[in-house]
Amino acid sequence: MAVVEERPAEEIEHELEEVWEDAPGIPGFFATVDHKRIGMRYIYTAFIFFFIAGLQALFIRAQLTVPEADVVGPETYNQLFTMHGTTMIFLFNTPVLAGFGNYLLPLQLGTRDMAFPRLNAFSYWVFVLAGMFMYTSYLVGAPPDGGWFAYLPLTDKVNSPGINLDFWGLGVIFVGISTTVGAINFIVTTFKLRAPGMSINRLPLFVWSILAMAFMIIFAVPAVTVAAALLEADRLFGTAFFDVARGGSALLYQHLFWFWGHPEVYILFVPAVGMVSMMIPVFSRRAVSGYVWAAGSLVAIAFISFGVWVHHMFAAGLPALAMSFFSAASLVIAIPSGVLFFVWIATMWQGQVRWTTPMLFSFGFLFIFLAGGLTGVMVSVLPFDWQVTDSYFIVAHFHYVLNGAVVFPIFGALYFWLPKMTGRMLSERLGRLSFWSMFVGFNVAFFPMHVLGLFGMPRRVYTYAEGLGWETLNVVVTAGSLLFGLGTLLTVVAWVMSRSRGAPAGDNPWDADSLEWAVASPTPHYNFRAIPVVASRHPLWDQQPLPEAMSGDDEGTRSMGTPGALADETPITTGLDAGAEETMEIPRETYLPFLLALGLAVFFTGLLVEAVVVGVAGVVVATIGLLWWAWRTEADLV
Amino acid sequence: MAAALVVGACGSGSPSALDPKGPASERIAQVWWLMLALAVAVYLVVGALILLSSRRKRAAEEGDRRLPLSENAFIWVGGVAVPTAILLVLAVVTVSSTAELTQADDDPLRIEVEGFKWWWEVRYPDADVVTANEIHVPAGRPVEIELTSADVIHSFWVPELAGKVDLVPGQRNVLRLTADEPGEYRGQCAEFCGIQHARMAFLVIADEPTAFEDWIERHRAPPPDPPAGPAAEGERIFESTSCAGCHTIRGTSARGTSGPDLSDFGSRRTLGAALVENNRGNLGGWIVNAQALKPGNLMPPVSLEPDELQALIAYLESRR
């Protein structure tokens, strides 16, 4: 150990880079298991889907700007809103948050990678292949058109005979694999790979939010997988789970879908809250107020989110008494949200706010989420929901919470954390412009929708008649959506310009408190030369200089210092107190995750085209991948 | 925001939930105005706190950075106590208004509505009357509508009269409403049901009670004598072409059930599920090519000689 310490820092860092660097070029591209590369890939890929979904939204608005328009026909329109929703939920929001989680979690926890790096790579490959799978539907001219929740019997083989819905059903099952393994990875990483001293009450709030998200995923995603699997069984194999004529139940599907669908809203929202809860304290120059309140609220939301799904079915004719319980539970979820508001207010109140772009986006989030939360309380009131469900009021409400309260924090997070990822700051000037354009555009686009809904405009209509009093507001909505779209493009410009002209970020450009800011920007491949020793909830504010662990001789500490990093190792610590426990070997580059994901893609394609040979080929490839994976535990390139 | 509401509220002609025309929608509108008032109050107070908390502080104001309460008490009061009090109010409102709205009325008029892609069949079981897309009700009398679907899920929504209830295949849901005054109330399918979901509208027509009785009586009376003149030719065409395969007309051999019953077509105000006004021009266009007016609907184009078409129109308009 002493020998290592005596060598100059540059030499050690060079050696570390050599150990941790991916193979150059194509092989490294497909074989990498580096959480940072995977995390950024997640973010970039998800943003490609974001702009596709945004384009779809603009086509929707083009069609709805004036009554009786004929920009796209009803068929195309139905495909547009189906794929807009599906893309935003499955291919943008969920994966982009997984991307931030992937990049940031190991850094904030003070470790060198995720607990299962190969599983992490697998999760990304499944996501991107599932996205391509769903979008292949456009290439063959048969995009899904059953709405993003694909209610039966509209989506059964009788009412939707085409292949369209199979792209959706199989795609949902496929992408669910990615989400699930990602969640397992987040949970294990959080509990077992924390830097020594980072006891559970010192977790950054973003980690709490990812943890809550991961637990929700573990319990919720199986329900949608079952819903989609039974849908596909009905469609492909002629079973009758949802076929009323043969004793099935159409509402069973709705229960299964929303048992996932409502927690999913919080799966997206909770990490966004986590991001805001990191940014607000940093830009208030103050530790978060009521840390325990905030962490507790995130966990409480995760629990309550499983007791509210029926509020999506208030008009389906369920017994009023049963619905009253779900109505009450839906009201209760406002309390942890209320607590979070007062946590943020108390933090800013006792601090000194700096108006940076990430803070502006957080601020925009506060006002948008406040409105979306209040309409959320309204729609959980049973009789009122009977009026507004499936109307534009609901479209307004869920865009306030899912676009406003999730996308705004994500854009803030781009300005906040991209400098860590790329090493370059984004332009503050463009950031402000982008924010104001998005914020004004957002409210102009979505606020009038509340009124449209109250005035009787149902959602998912491809056109509407003149003289119903909906004309003016629809023009306003379209204008707002253009401004919002422009705002998002300005951030793309800011990102492109930062690559060549951005100011170097340095280690900690925002004077933030969590461990990701202790390393260089962009983060070196090995993350930490030596694992930091944590003694505070805000290590970078309270522990200057940040102490580094030394490698000891025992199994628990041998990987903590630089020798551990040189040996591709990272320490495992105890679940609650993060005391030294064991050492884990970090696997190196491998094609196996890609191979396994590819096998699954082939398998799902086989189901899609109902070709047994293709399906079997997929299973064979996937099985080979799995067995090989199980066999080769040693860490080397395939 | 308030301005948007006002501007919108002035936009007349909307089938608006905020312009209630019956006790059910009236009750819900009351709940809405209460919630709106509470929401605006909460928005203003919390919004003000956010703005206040984020204002720039001078060094001299260091002392002001203290919260009015201890940190814990501040979060407790603002985040737990006040929201809980408001939510309790809303819980009571929910339970009481739900009970009110789901209570069965004495001696309601019973109507059955069955959803089809993309139109509504309307039946009066006590009077053995069947019609489509236009629901006549007596003003002032409670109506109990039993809803089901023949194919996919639809949703029955007349914002001026009541909240919505889904039409689910294999299930019979009930919606209770009363129209206080005679008038015409527009309804529309609210659950996405396929390509023509957007044009699956209907009318609830509230008549004076006596006018409603007349309407029912006219419909339950024995079918009119076979028509004379061009309408007679029209009836022959209706019975002998594809029309009869899908549509029923009482007192004739036309017994199809996949399209709307046309027995009283001439007395209907609209056609194509409240799509356009029922007049000769629209009817002719609809018969020749319904796909132009409502692409994707299940009625195929019908090719007829001009005089045949005129006869068919005359016949359908004679059925009142």
PDB file of N, CA and C in Angstrom, chain B residues 227-287:
ATOM      1  N   PRO B 227     -96.931   3.494 -46.974  1.00  0.00           N
ATOM      2  CA  PRO B 227     -96.965   4.818 -47.587  1.00  0.00           C
ATOM      3  C   PRO B 227     -97.431   4.761 -49.033  1.00  0.00           C
ATOM      4  N   ALA B 228     -97.765   5.929 -49.530  1.00  0.00           N
ATOM      5  CA  ALA B 228     -98.156   6.027 -50.926  1.00  0.00           C
ATOM      6  C   ALA B 228     -97.132   6.866 -51.664  1.00  0.00           C
ATOM      7  N   GLY B 229     -97.225   6.910 -52.970  1.00  0.00           N
ATOM      8  CA  GLY B 229     -96.368   7.762 -53.774  1.00  0.00           C
ATOM      9  C   GLY B 229     -94.923   7.311 -53.755  1.00  0.00           C
ATOM     10  N   PRO B 230     -93.989   8.258 -53.907  1.00  0.00           N
ATOM     11  CA  PRO B 230     -92.573   7.888 -53.976  1.00  0.00           C
ATOM     12  C   PRO B 230     -92.119   7.159 -52.721  1.00  0.00           C
ATOM     13  N   ALA B 231     -92.730   7.492 -51.563  1.00  0.00           N
ATOM     14  CA  ALA B 231     -92.314   6.828 -50.331  1.00  0.00           C
ATOM     15  C   ALA B 231     -92.572   5.325 -50.400  1.00  0.00           C
ATOM     16  N   ALA B 232     -93.625   4.930 -51.095  1.00  0.00           N
ATOM     17  CA  ALA B 232     -93.917   3.498 -51.232  1.00  0.00           C
ATOM     18  C   ALA B 232     -92.788   2.809 -51.985  1.00  0.00           C
ATOM     19  N   GLU B 233     -92.352   3.472 -53.049  1.00  0.00           N
ATOM     20  CA  GLU B 233     -91.213   2.950 -53.811  1.00  0.00           C
ATOM     21  C   GLU B 233     -89.978   2.893 -52.900  1.00  0.00           C
ATOM     22  N   GLY B 234     -89.841   3.936 -52.069  1.00  0.00           N
ATOM     23  CA  GLY B 234     -88.714   3.991 -51.132  1.00  0.00           C
ATOM     24  C   GLY B 234     -88.731   2.808 -50.172  1.00  0.00           C
ATOM     25  N   GLU B 235     -89.916   2.481 -49.692  1.00  0.00           N
ATOM     26  CA  GLU B 235     -90.004   1.347 -48.762  1.00  0.00           C
ATOM     27  C   GLU B 235     -89.578   0.051 -49.454  1.00  0.00           C
ATOM     28  N   ARG B 236     -90.022  -0.101 -50.726  1.00  0.00           N
ATOM     29  CA  ARG B 236     -89.656  -1.296 -51.466  1.00  0.00           C
ATOM     30  C   ARG B 236     -88.128  -1.366 -51.610  1.00  0.00           C
ATOM     31  N   ILE B 237     -87.526  -0.216 -51.943  1.00  0.00           N
ATOM     32  CA  ILE B 237     -86.062  -0.183 -52.092  1.00  0.00           C
ATOM     33  C   ILE B 237     -85.393  -0.538 -50.758  1.00  0.00           C
ATOM     34  N   PHE B 238     -85.903   0.045 -49.683  1.00  0.00           N
ATOM     35  CA  PHE B 238     -85.300  -0.193 -48.368  1.00  0.00           C
ATOM     36  C   PHE B 238     -85.311  -1.682 -48.035  1.00  0.00           C
ATOM     37  N   GLU B 239     -86.477  -2.297 -48.304  1.00  0.00           N
ATOM     38  CA  GLU B 239     -86.617  -3.706 -47.933  1.00  0.00           C
ATOM     39  C   GLU B 239     -85.815  -4.629 -48.841  1.00  0.00           C
ATOM     40  N   SER B 240     -85.603  -4.202 -50.099  1.00  0.00           N
ATOM     41  CA  SER B 240     -85.006  -5.146 -51.044  1.00  0.00           C
ATOM     42  C   SER B 240     -83.505  -4.928 -51.228  1.00  0.00           C
ATOM     43  N   THR B 241     -82.960  -3.840 -50.712  1.00  0.00           N
ATOM     44  CA  THR B 241     -81.509  -3.643 -50.871  1.00  0.00           C
ATOM     45  C   THR B 241     -80.793  -3.927 -49.564  1.00  0.00           C
ATOM     46  N   SER B 242     -79.518  -3.546 -49.549  1.00  0.00           N
ATOM     47  CA  SER B 242     -78.698  -3.844 -48.376  1.00  0.00           C
ATOM     48  C   SER B 242     -79.175  -3.116 -47.114  1.00  0.00           C
ATOM     49  N   CYS B 243     -80.004  -2.083 -47.255  1.00  0.00           N
ATOM     50  CA  CYS B 243     -80.464  -1.320 -46.081  1.00  0.00           C
ATOM     51  C   CYS B 243     -81.017  -2.240 -44.995  1.00  0.00           C
ATOM     52  N   ALA B 244     -81.882  -3.160 -45.452  1.00  0.00           N
ATOM     53  CA  ALA B 244     -82.596  -3.996 -44.496  1.00  0.00           C
ATOM     54  C   ALA B 244     -81.682  -4.974 -43.766  1.00  0.00           C
ATOM     55  N   GLY B 245     -80.473  -5.177 -44.326  1.00  0.00           N
ATOM     56  CA  GLY B 245     -79.559  -6.106 -43.666  1.00  0.00           C
ATOM     57  C   GLY B 245     -79.059  -5.569 -42.331  1.00  0.00           C
ATOM     58  N   CYS B 246     -79.044  -4.261 -42.194  1.00  0.00           N
ATOM     59  CA  CYS B 246     -78.479  -3.677 -40.977  1.00  0.00           C
ATOM     60  C   CYS B 246     -79.507  -2.903 -40.155  1.00  0.00           C
ATOM     61  N   HIS B 247     -80.563  -2.423 -40.800  1.00  0.00           N
ATOM     62  CA  HIS B 247     -81.489  -1.533 -40.098  1.00  0.00           C
ATOM     63  C   HIS B 247     -82.861  -2.175 -39.936  1.00  0.00           C
ATOM     64  N   THR B 248     -83.528  -1.780 -38.873  1.00  0.00           N
ATOM     65  CA  THR B 248     -84.902  -2.219 -38.629  1.00  0.00           C
ATOM     66  C   THR B 248     -85.836  -1.041 -38.876  1.00  0.00           C
ATOM     67  N   ILE B 249     -86.985  -1.324 -39.512  1.00  0.00           N
ATOM     68  CA  ILE B 249     -88.077  -0.353 -39.521  1.00  0.00           C
ATOM     69  C   ILE B 249     -89.332  -1.104 -39.123  1.00  0.00           C
ATOM     70  N   ARG B 250     -89.923  -0.672 -38.068  1.00  0.00           N
ATOM     71  CA  ARG B 250     -91.093  -1.346 -37.538  1.00  0.00           C
ATOM     72  C   ARG B 250     -92.186  -1.481 -38.601  1.00  0.00           C
ATOM     73  N   GLY B 251     -92.856  -2.640 -38.627  1.00  0.00           N
ATOM     74  CA  GLY B 251     -93.958  -2.842 -39.540  1.00  0.00           C
ATOM     75  C   GLY B 251     -93.511  -3.185 -40.948  1.00  0.00           C
ATOM     76  N   THR B 252     -92.223  -3.372 -41.155  1.00  0.00           N
ATOM     77  CA  THR B 252     -91.743  -3.792 -42.469  1.00  0.00           C
ATOM     78  C   THR B 252     -90.917  -5.053 -42.287  1.00  0.00           C
ATOM     79  N   SER B 253     -90.394  -5.552 -43.405  1.00  0.00           N
ATOM     80  CA  SER B 253     -89.590  -6.765 -43.295  1.00  0.00           C
ATOM     81  C   SER B 253     -88.137  -6.439 -42.951  1.00  0.00           C
ATOM     82  N   ALA B 254     -87.808  -5.143 -42.828  1.00  0.00           N
ATOM     83  CA  ALA B 254     -86.432  -4.767 -42.492  1.00  0.00           C
ATOM     84  C   ALA B 254     -86.188  -5.046 -41.016  1.00  0.00           C
ATOM     85  N   ARG B 255     -85.254  -5.969 -40.740  1.00  0.00           N
ATOM     86  CA  ARG B 255     -85.063  -6.427 -39.370  1.00  0.00           C
ATOM     87  C   ARG B 255     -83.581  -6.458 -38.961  1.00  0.00           C
ATOM     88  N   GLY B 256     -82.745  -5.726 -39.680  1.00  0.00           N
ATOM     89  CA  GLY B 256     -81.318  -5.733 -39.347  1.00  0.00           C
ATOM     90  C   GLY B 256     -81.068  -5.119 -37.985  1.00  0.00           C
ATOM     91  N   THR B 257     -80.013  -5.579 -37.323  1.00  0.00           N
ATOM     92  CA  THR B 257     -79.768  -5.056 -35.970  1.00  0.00           C
ATOM     93  C   THR B 257     -78.380  -4.453 -35.800  1.00  0.00           C
ATOM     94  N   SER B 258     -77.548  -4.468 -36.835  1.00  0.00           N
ATOM     95  CA  SER B 258     -76.201  -3.939 -36.602  1.00  0.00           C
ATOM     96  C   SER B 258     -76.145  -2.428 -36.775  1.00  0.00           C
ATOM     97  N   GLY B 259     -77.182  -1.830 -37.380  1.00  0.00           N
ATOM     98  CA  GLY B 259     -77.232  -0.372 -37.498  1.00  0.00           C
ATOM     99  C   GLY B 259     -78.420   0.152 -36.713  1.00  0.00           C
ATOM    100  N   PRO B 260     -78.534   1.467 -36.611  1.00  0.00           N
ATOM    101  CA  PRO B 260     -79.627   2.040 -35.822  1.00  0.00           C
ATOM    102  C   PRO B 260     -81.011   1.706 -36.371  1.00  0.00           C
ATOM    103  N   ASP B 261     -81.969   1.557 -35.474  1.00  0.00           N
ATOM    104  CA  ASP B 261     -83.383   1.403 -35.826  1.00  0.00           C
ATOM    105  C   ASP B 261     -83.848   2.719 -36.458  1.00  0.00           C
ATOM    106  N   LEU B 262     -84.466   2.626 -37.629  1.00  0.00           N
ATOM    107  CA  LEU B 262     -84.843   3.847 -38.345  1.00  0.00           C
ATOM    108  C   LEU B 262     -86.353   4.080 -38.370  1.00  0.00           C
ATOM    109  N   SER B 263     -87.089   3.377 -37.476  1.00  0.00           N
ATOM    110  CA  SER B 263     -88.548   3.457 -37.514  1.00  0.00           C
ATOM    111  C   SER B 263     -89.073   4.888 -37.441  1.00  0.00           C
ATOM    112  N   ASP B 264     -88.414   5.753 -36.680  1.00  0.00           N
ATOM    113  CA  ASP B 264     -88.915   7.128 -36.533  1.00  0.00           C
ATOM    114  C   ASP B 264     -87.927   8.123 -37.118  1.00  0.00           C
ATOM    115  N   PHE B 265     -87.191   7.683 -38.156  1.00  0.00           N
ATOM    116  CA  PHE B 265     -86.080   8.504 -38.647  1.00  0.00           C
ATOM    117  C   PHE B 265     -86.511   9.914 -39.030  1.00  0.00           C
ATOM    118  N   GLY B 266     -87.689  10.027 -39.644  1.00  0.00           N
ATOM    119  CA  GLY B 266     -88.128  11.337 -40.126  1.00  0.00           C
ATOM    120  C   GLY B 266     -88.304  12.370 -39.026  1.00  0.00           C
ATOM    121  N   SER B 267     -88.502  11.888 -37.803  1.00  0.00           N
ATOM    122  CA  SER B 267     -88.724  12.850 -36.718  1.00  0.00           C
ATOM    123  C   SER B 267     -87.424  13.209 -36.005  1.00  0.00           C
ATOM    124  N   ARG B 268     -86.311  12.637 -36.441  1.00  0.00           N
ATOM    125  CA  ARG B 268     -85.052  12.939 -35.746  1.00  0.00           C
ATOM    126  C   ARG B 268     -84.456  14.241 -36.242  1.00  0.00           C
ATOM    127  N   ARG B 269     -83.780  14.925 -35.328  1.00  0.00           N
ATOM    128  CA  ARG B 269     -83.215  16.224 -35.674  1.00  0.00           C
ATOM    129  C   ARG B 269     -81.880  16.099 -36.393  1.00  0.00           C
ATOM    130  N   THR B 270     -81.164  14.984 -36.116  1.00  0.00           N
ATOM    131  CA  THR B 270     -79.812  14.849 -36.662  1.00  0.00           C
ATOM    132  C   THR B 270     -79.642  13.470 -37.275  1.00  0.00           C
ATOM    133  N   LEU B 271     -78.557  13.303 -37.997  1.00  0.00           N
ATOM    134  CA  LEU B 271     -78.206  11.950 -38.459  1.00  0.00           C
ATOM    135  C   LEU B 271     -76.712  11.716 -38.271  1.00  0.00           C
ATOM    136  N   GLY B 272     -76.311  10.445 -38.328  1.00  0.00           N
ATOM    137  CA  GLY B 272     -74.902  10.104 -38.159  1.00  0.00           C
ATOM    138  C   GLY B 272     -74.440  10.226 -36.724  1.00  0.00           C
ATOM    139  N   ALA B 273     -75.317   9.992 -35.754  1.00  0.00           N
ATOM    140  CA  ALA B 273     -75.036  10.168 -34.319  1.00  0.00           C
ATOM    141  C   ALA B 273     -74.764  11.639 -34.000  1.00  0.00           C
ATOM    142  N   ALA B 274     -75.812  12.434 -34.183  1.00  0.00           N
ATOM    143  CA  ALA B 274     -75.758  13.874 -33.908  1.00  0.00           C
ATOM    144  C   ALA B 274     -74.619  14.559 -34.648  1.00  0.00           C
ATOM    145  N   LEU B 275     -74.358  14.066 -35.855  1.00  0.00           N
ATOM    146  CA  LEU B 275     -73.240  14.614 -36.628  1.00  0.00           C
ATOM    147  C   LEU B 275     -73.678  15.827 -37.438  1.00  0.00           C
ATOM    148  N   VAL B 276     -74.739  15.669 -38.204  1.00  0.00           N
ATOM    149  CA  VAL B 276     -75.235  16.789 -39.007  1.00  0.00           C
ATOM    150  C   VAL B 276     -76.751  16.843 -38.893  1.00  0.00           C
ATOM    151  N   GLU B 277     -77.300  17.975 -39.312  1.00  0.00           N
ATOM    152  CA  GLU B 277     -78.744  18.167 -39.289  1.00  0.00           C
ATOM    153  C   GLU B 277     -79.403  17.146 -40.214  1.00  0.00           C
ATOM    154  N   ASN B 278     -80.565  16.674 -39.792  1.00  0.00           N
ATOM    155  CA  ASN B 278     -81.297  15.724 -40.624  1.00  0.00           C
ATOM    156  C   ASN B 278     -82.114  16.485 -41.652  1.00  0.00           C
ATOM    157  N   ASN B 279     -81.546  16.636 -42.863  1.00  0.00           N
ATOM    158  CA  ASN B 279     -82.317  17.214 -43.956  1.00  0.00           C
ATOM    159  C   ASN B 279     -82.049  16.383 -45.212  1.00  0.00           C
ATOM    160  N   ARG B 280     -82.790  16.686 -46.272  1.00  0.00           N
ATOM    161  CA  ARG B 280     -82.712  15.827 -47.465  1.00  0.00           C
ATOM    162  C   ARG B 280     -81.300  15.766 -48.022  1.00  0.00           C
ATOM    163  N   GLY B 281     -80.638  16.918 -48.049  1.00  0.00           N
ATOM    164  CA  GLY B 281     -79.298  16.971 -48.626  1.00  0.00           C
ATOM    165  C   GLY B 281     -78.319  16.088 -47.851  1.00  0.00           C
ATOM    166  N   ASN B 282     -78.291  16.290 -46.539  1.00  0.00           N
ATOM    167  CA  ASN B 282     -77.370  15.497 -45.717  1.00  0.00           C
ATOM    168  C   ASN B 282     -77.711  14.017 -45.777  1.00  0.00           C
ATOM    169  N   LEU B 283     -79.018  13.709 -45.799  1.00  0.00           N
ATOM    170  CA  LEU B 283     -79.427  12.311 -45.820  1.00  0.00           C
ATOM    171  C   LEU B 283     -78.973  11.656 -47.123  1.00  0.00           C
ATOM    172  N   GLY B 284     -79.188  12.381 -48.231  1.00  0.00           N
ATOM    173  CA  GLY B 284     -78.757  11.847 -49.525  1.00  0.00           C
ATOM    174  C   GLY B 284     -77.263  11.583 -49.522  1.00  0.00           C
ATOM    175  N   GLY B 285     -76.511  12.551 -49.043  1.00  0.00           N
ATOM    176  CA  GLY B 285     -75.057  12.401 -48.989  1.00  0.00           C
ATOM    177  C   GLY B 285     -74.650  11.228 -48.124  1.00  0.00           C
ATOM    178  N   TRP B 286     -75.342  11.101 -47.008  1.00  0.00           N
ATOM    179  CA  TRP B 286     -75.028  10.015 -46.075  1.00  0.00           C
ATOM    180  C   TRP B 286     -75.274   8.650 -46.721  1.00  0.00           C
ATOM    181  N   ILE B 287     -76.442   8.515 -47.396  1.00  0.00           N
ATOM    182  CA  ILE B 287     -76.777   7.218 -47.983  1.00  0.00           C
ATOM    183  C   ILE B 287     -75.773   6.868 -49.075  1.00  0.00           C
TER     184      ILE B 287
END
